[in-house]
Coordinates of C-alpha atoms in Angstrom, one line a residue:
M194 CA -0.1 14.9 -9.2
P195 CA -3.2 14.5 -6.6
M196 CA -3.8 11.6 -4.5
N197 CA -6.9 9.0 -4.8
I198 CA -8.7 8.5 -1.7
I199 CA -10.7 5.3 -0.8
Y200 CA -13.3 5.2 1.1
D201 CA -14.8 2.3 3.3
G202 CA -18.4 1.0 3.2
N203 CA -19.1 3.8 6.0
G204 CA -18.0 6.5 4.1
V205 CA -14.8 6.7 6.0
P206 CA -11.4 7.4 4.2
S207 CA -9.3 3.7 4.8
R208 CA -6.5 3.9 1.9
I209 CA -4.5 6.5 0.0
I210 CA -3.3 5.8 -3.7
L211 CA -0.3 7.8 -4.7
R212 CA 0.9 7.7 -8.5
E213 CA 3.3 9.9 -10.0
P214 CA 4.2 10.5 -13.9
S215 CA 6.7 7.5 -14.8
G216 CA 4.3 4.9 -13.9
S217 CA 5.0 3.8 -10.2
S218 CA 2.7 4.0 -7.5
A219 CA 2.2 3.8 -3.5
E220 CA -0.6 2.6 -1.1
V221 CA -0.6 4.1 2.3
R222 CA -3.2 2.6 5.1
L223 CA -4.9 5.1 7.6
Y224 CA -5.3 2.1 10.0
G225 CA -1.6 2.2 11.3
G226 CA -0.3 5.3 8.9
Q227 CA 1.4 2.1 7.2
V228 CA 2.4 1.7 3.7
T229 CA 1.4 -1.3 2.1
S230 CA 2.8 -1.3 -1.4
W231 CA 5.3 0.1 -3.7
K232 CA 5.1 -0.6 -7.1
N233 CA 7.7 0.3 -9.9
D234 CA 6.9 1.7 -13.3
R235 CA 6.9 -2.2 -14.4
K236 CA 4.0 -3.1 -11.6
E237 CA 6.6 -4.8 -9.9
E238 CA 5.4 -4.9 -5.9
L239 CA 8.8 -4.0 -4.2
L240 CA 7.4 -4.0 -0.6
F241 CA 6.6 -7.4 1.4
M242 CA 3.5 -8.4 2.7
S243 CA 3.0 -11.6 4.3
S244 CA 0.8 -14.0 2.8
K245 CA -1.0 -14.8 5.8
G246 CA -1.4 -11.1 6.9
N247 CA -4.7 -10.1 9.2
W248 CA -6.3 -7.0 7.6
K249 CA -8.7 -6.4 10.1
P250 CA -7.9 -4.3 13.3
P251 CA -6.9 -4.0 15.8
K252 CA -3.8 -5.3 15.0
A253 CA -1.5 -4.0 12.3
V254 CA -1.1 -6.2 8.8
R255 CA 2.4 -7.9 8.5
G256 CA 4.6 -6.2 5.9
G257 CA 4.5 -3.1 4.1
I258 CA 6.6 0.1 6.2
P259 CA 4.8 -0.1 9.9
V260 CA 5.5 2.8 12.1
C261 CA 7.1 1.8 15.6
F262 CA 6.4 4.3 18.1
L263 CA 7.2 5.3 21.1
Q264 CA 8.8 1.9 21.4
F265 CA 10.8 -0.4 19.3
G266 CA 10.6 -4.2 19.8
N267 CA 9.6 -5.2 23.5
L268 CA 12.1 -2.1 24.7
G269 CA 9.7 -0.6 27.1
T270 CA 6.5 -1.2 28.9
L271 CA 4.1 -0.7 25.9
E272 CA 2.8 -3.5 23.6
Q273 CA 5.4 -4.8 20.8
H274 CA 6.4 -1.7 18.8
G275 CA 4.5 0.9 20.4
F276 CA 0.6 1.6 19.6
A277 CA 0.7 4.3 16.4
R278 CA 0.6 0.8 14.4
N279 CA -2.4 0.0 16.1
R280 CA -4.3 3.6 15.7
F281 CA -6.5 5.0 12.7
W282 CA -4.9 8.0 11.5
E283 CA -6.1 11.2 10.4
L284 CA -5.1 13.1 6.8
D285 CA -3.3 15.9 8.0
S286 CA -5.2 19.5 7.5
C287 CA -2.4 21.5 8.0
P288 CA 1.0 19.7 6.7
A289 CA 4.5 21.5 6.4
P290 CA 4.7 23.4 3.0
L291 CA 5.9 20.8 0.4
P292 CA 8.6 22.1 -2.1
P293 CA 7.4 22.6 -5.7
S294 CA 7.6 19.7 -7.9
N295 CA 5.7 18.5 -10.6
N296 CA 6.8 15.0 -10.4
H297 CA 6.1 13.4 -7.3
S298 CA 2.9 12.6 -5.5
S299 CA 2.4 12.8 -1.6
V300 CA 0.2 12.5 1.5
D301 CA 0.7 14.2 5.3
L302 CA -0.4 11.7 7.5
I303 CA -1.2 12.8 11.4
L304 CA -1.8 10.7 14.7
R305 CA -2.7 12.5 18.2
S306 CA -2.4 11.0 21.4
T307 CA -6.3 10.0 22.6
E308 CA -7.6 10.3 26.1
E309 CA -7.2 6.5 25.9
D310 CA -3.7 6.4 24.9
L311 CA -3.2 9.0 28.1
K312 CA -3.8 5.8 30.1
T313 CA -1.1 4.1 28.6
W314 CA 1.3 6.5 28.4
P315 CA 0.6 9.7 29.8
R316 CA 2.2 12.5 27.8
S317 CA 0.3 14.0 24.7
F318 CA 2.1 14.1 21.6
E319 CA 1.6 14.7 17.4
L320 CA 3.2 11.9 15.0
R321 CA 2.8 13.5 11.6
V322 CA 4.5 10.9 8.7
R323 CA 5.0 12.4 4.7
V324 CA 4.9 9.6 2.6
S325 CA 6.1 10.8 -1.0
L326 CA 6.1 8.7 -4.1
S327 CA 8.8 10.2 -7.2
A328 CA 10.2 8.0 -9.8
G329 CA 12.1 5.1 -8.4
K330 CA 12.0 6.6 -4.7
L331 CA 9.9 6.4 -1.7
T332 CA 10.4 9.1 1.0
L333 CA 8.8 8.9 4.7
I334 CA 9.4 12.1 6.6
P335 CA 8.2 11.2 10.4
R336 CA 8.0 14.3 12.7
V337 CA 7.0 14.0 16.6
R338 CA 6.0 17.1 18.6
N339 CA 5.7 17.0 22.4
T340 CA 2.3 18.7 23.1
D341 CA 2.6 18.0 26.7
N342 CA 3.7 20.4 29.4
K343 CA 6.3 17.7 30.7
P344 CA 9.4 15.9 28.6
F345 CA 9.3 12.7 27.2
S346 CA 11.5 10.3 25.3
F347 CA 10.5 7.1 22.8
T348 CA 12.2 4.9 20.3
F349 CA 11.1 4.8 16.9
A350 CA 11.8 3.1 13.8
L351 CA 10.8 2.6 10.0
R352 CA 10.0 -1.3 9.8
N353 CA 11.1 -1.7 6.1
Y354 CA 9.8 -5.0 4.8
L355 CA 11.4 -5.1 1.4
S356 CA 10.5 -8.1 -1.1
V357 CA 13.5 -10.0 -2.1
S358 CA 13.7 -12.9 -4.6
D359 CA 15.9 -15.2 -2.5
V360 CA 17.2 -14.3 0.9
S361 CA 19.8 -16.4 0.7
E362 CA 21.3 -14.9 -2.7
V363 CA 20.6 -11.4 -0.9
R364 CA 23.7 -9.3 0.4
V365 CA 23.1 -6.0 2.6
E366 CA 26.4 -3.6 2.5
G367 CA 27.4 -0.7 4.5
L368 CA 27.1 -2.1 8.1
E369 CA 30.5 -3.9 8.2
T370 CA 32.8 -3.1 11.3
L371 CA 30.1 -1.6 13.0
D372 CA 28.9 -3.0 16.6
Y373 CA 25.4 -4.4 17.1
F374 CA 23.3 -6.1 19.6
D375 CA 22.2 -9.3 18.8
N376 CA 18.6 -9.9 19.8
L377 CA 18.7 -13.7 19.5
M378 CA 21.6 -13.2 22.2
Q379 CA 19.7 -11.5 24.8
R380 CA 21.2 -8.5 23.2
E381 CA 24.8 -9.2 23.6
R382 CA 26.4 -6.5 21.9
F383 CA 29.2 -7.6 19.2
T384 CA 31.2 -6.0 16.1
E385 CA 30.4 -7.2 12.4
Q386 CA 33.1 -8.8 11.3
A387 CA 31.8 -9.9 7.4
D388 CA 32.4 -7.8 4.0
A389 CA 28.9 -7.7 4.0
I390 CA 25.8 -9.6 5.5
T391 CA 24.4 -13.0 3.8
F392 CA 21.7 -14.9 5.0
D393 CA 21.6 -18.8 6.3
G394 CA 19.7 -18.5 9.1
E395 CA 17.5 -16.2 11.5
V396 CA 18.8 -12.9 11.9
D397 CA 17.4 -10.2 14.6
R398 CA 20.3 -7.2 14.8
V399 CA 20.4 -3.5 15.7
Y400 CA 23.1 -2.3 14.1
L401 CA 24.5 1.1 15.7
S402 CA 25.5 4.4 14.6
T403 CA 25.3 3.5 10.8
P404 CA 25.8 5.6 7.8
T405 CA 23.2 7.7 6.3
K406 CA 23.3 4.8 3.2
I407 CA 23.2 1.3 2.7
A408 CA 22.5 -1.0 0.1
I409 CA 20.7 -4.3 0.0
I410 CA 21.9 -6.1 -3.5
D411 CA 19.2 -8.6 -5.0
H412 CA 21.4 -10.7 -7.1
E413 CA 18.7 -12.9 -8.8
K414 CA 16.5 -9.8 -9.6
K415 CA 19.3 -7.5 -10.5
R416 CA 18.1 -4.7 -8.4
T417 CA 19.9 -2.8 -5.1
F418 CA 17.6 -1.1 -3.2
V419 CA 19.4 1.7 -1.3
L420 CA 18.0 3.0 1.9
R421 CA 19.2 6.7 3.0
K422 CA 18.3 8.1 6.2
E423 CA 18.6 11.0 8.6
S424 CA 18.5 11.4 12.1
L425 CA 17.9 7.4 12.6
P426 CA 21.3 6.4 13.5
D427 CA 20.2 2.8 13.7
A428 CA 19.8 -0.3 11.7
V429 CA 17.5 -3.0 12.1
V430 CA 18.3 -6.5 10.5
W431 CA 15.5 -8.8 10.5
N432 CA 14.2 -12.8 8.8
P433 CA 12.8 -15.0 10.7
W434 CA 13.8 -18.1 9.0
D435 CA 11.8 -21.3 8.8
K436 CA 11.6 -22.3 12.3
K437 CA 10.2 -18.6 13.4
A438 CA 8.2 -18.2 10.5
K439 CA 6.0 -21.2 11.2
A440 CA 5.3 -20.1 14.7
L441 CA 4.2 -16.7 13.7
A442 CA 0.1 -17.0 13.3
D443 CA 0.7 -14.0 10.6
F444 CA 3.5 -15.2 8.7
G445 CA 3.4 -17.9 5.8
D446 CA 5.6 -20.6 6.7
E447 CA 8.1 -19.9 3.2
D448 CA 7.4 -16.1 3.5
Y449 CA 11.1 -15.9 5.3
K450 CA 12.4 -16.5 1.9
S451 CA 11.2 -13.5 0.0
M452 CA 11.5 -11.0 2.3
L453 CA 14.0 -8.8 4.3
C454 CA 13.5 -6.1 6.9
L455 CA 15.7 -3.3 6.8
D456 CA 14.5 -0.7 8.9
S457 CA 15.6 3.0 9.5
A458 CA 15.5 3.6 13.7
A459 CA 16.7 5.3 17.0
V460 CA 16.8 2.6 19.4
E461 CA 20.2 2.6 21.5
S462 CA 19.8 6.1 22.0
P463 CA 16.1 7.5 23.1
I464 CA 15.5 10.7 21.6
V465 CA 13.9 12.7 24.2
L466 CA 11.3 15.9 23.8
K467 CA 11.0 19.2 25.7
P468 CA 7.4 20.8 25.7
C469 CA 6.9 22.1 22.3
E470 CA 9.8 20.4 20.8
E471 CA 10.0 18.7 17.5
W472 CA 12.0 16.1 16.4
K473 CA 12.0 15.2 12.3
G474 CA 13.7 12.1 10.6
R475 CA 13.8 11.2 7.4
Q476 CA 14.4 8.1 5.2
E477 CA 14.3 7.6 1.3
I478 CA 14.6 4.2 -0.4
S479 CA 15.3 3.7 -4.0
T480 CA 16.1 1.2 -6.9
V481 CA 18.6 0.8 -9.2
S482 CA 18.9 -1.9 -11.6
S483 CA 22.1 -3.8 -10.9
S484 CA 23.9 -7.3 -12.4
Y485 CA 26.1 -7.2 -9.2
C486 CA 27.0 -10.8 -9.8
S487 CA 28.6 -9.8 -13.3
G488 CA 30.5 -6.9 -11.9
Q489 CA 28.1 -4.1 -13.6
L490 CA 27.5 -2.5 -10.6
D491 CA 29.5 -2.2 -7.6
P492 CA 27.5 -1.4 -4.3
R493 CA 30.0 0.3 -2.9
K494 CA 29.8 3.0 -5.5
V495 CA 26.0 3.0 -4.6
L496 CA 27.0 4.2 -1.0
N497 CA 29.7 6.5 -2.2
G498 CA 27.1 8.5 -4.0
F499 CA 26.7 6.7 -7.4
R500 CA 24.0 7.9 -9.6

């Protein structure tokens, strides 16, 4: 299905609207190459956007799915989460060919390093992201190419701000028994002991060598998000809780209750690219109706390939 390009007052493309035949939609902002909306066929918003989000550059708006590149968090010398989320991207005029399909809608974006970027980080690159929408599913395919004459390394994440009914009623399954870095404890390494991750306070963890499928079960909405990922071995779980939420200027005081970040990431081991080499990742978020409390859907079946 064709995409709808929204232009700003100067006639410059600013947003892309994707729609597919079942009625779901997604919005992608060219500033930051950021998905800022994903609605299902009932027009329910599946992504969280901050009630105090600043939509004006040069800052990234909080929420949706920002792209964290060349570094995740403060693990490097660049600004928090790197600068890709604070740059204007372009529509990619030469994308990789798409497999034929009548039931999805997609857009290809590209970010190339500029002379200004090279002053901050002296390596040239091309970062591409394909956003693809189909019934009950949102797929992002990032690709990084080294266009420099020297190798470079980077960390990367797709930061997924998911909309939930009440985070204290949410469970994350698929990360049990794994090691993680706890960012609230100076990145000390621990092993997850719980059968599932539940939330009763601030959480900021990087889970390592995670499975390709993770389930986020929202009891109240009777909905399960299933995150599938490739070449993104780590998973970041974040919720600021009440005190941190009040300290964040672009975050509503009560917003923490209705969101959870579960990120597809490559953090522990930076990705290294030689000149002309390309890295490719993939994440797919899908939703399934569930009534986990009444046992109608066992999330372990989701993780093991339930359809």
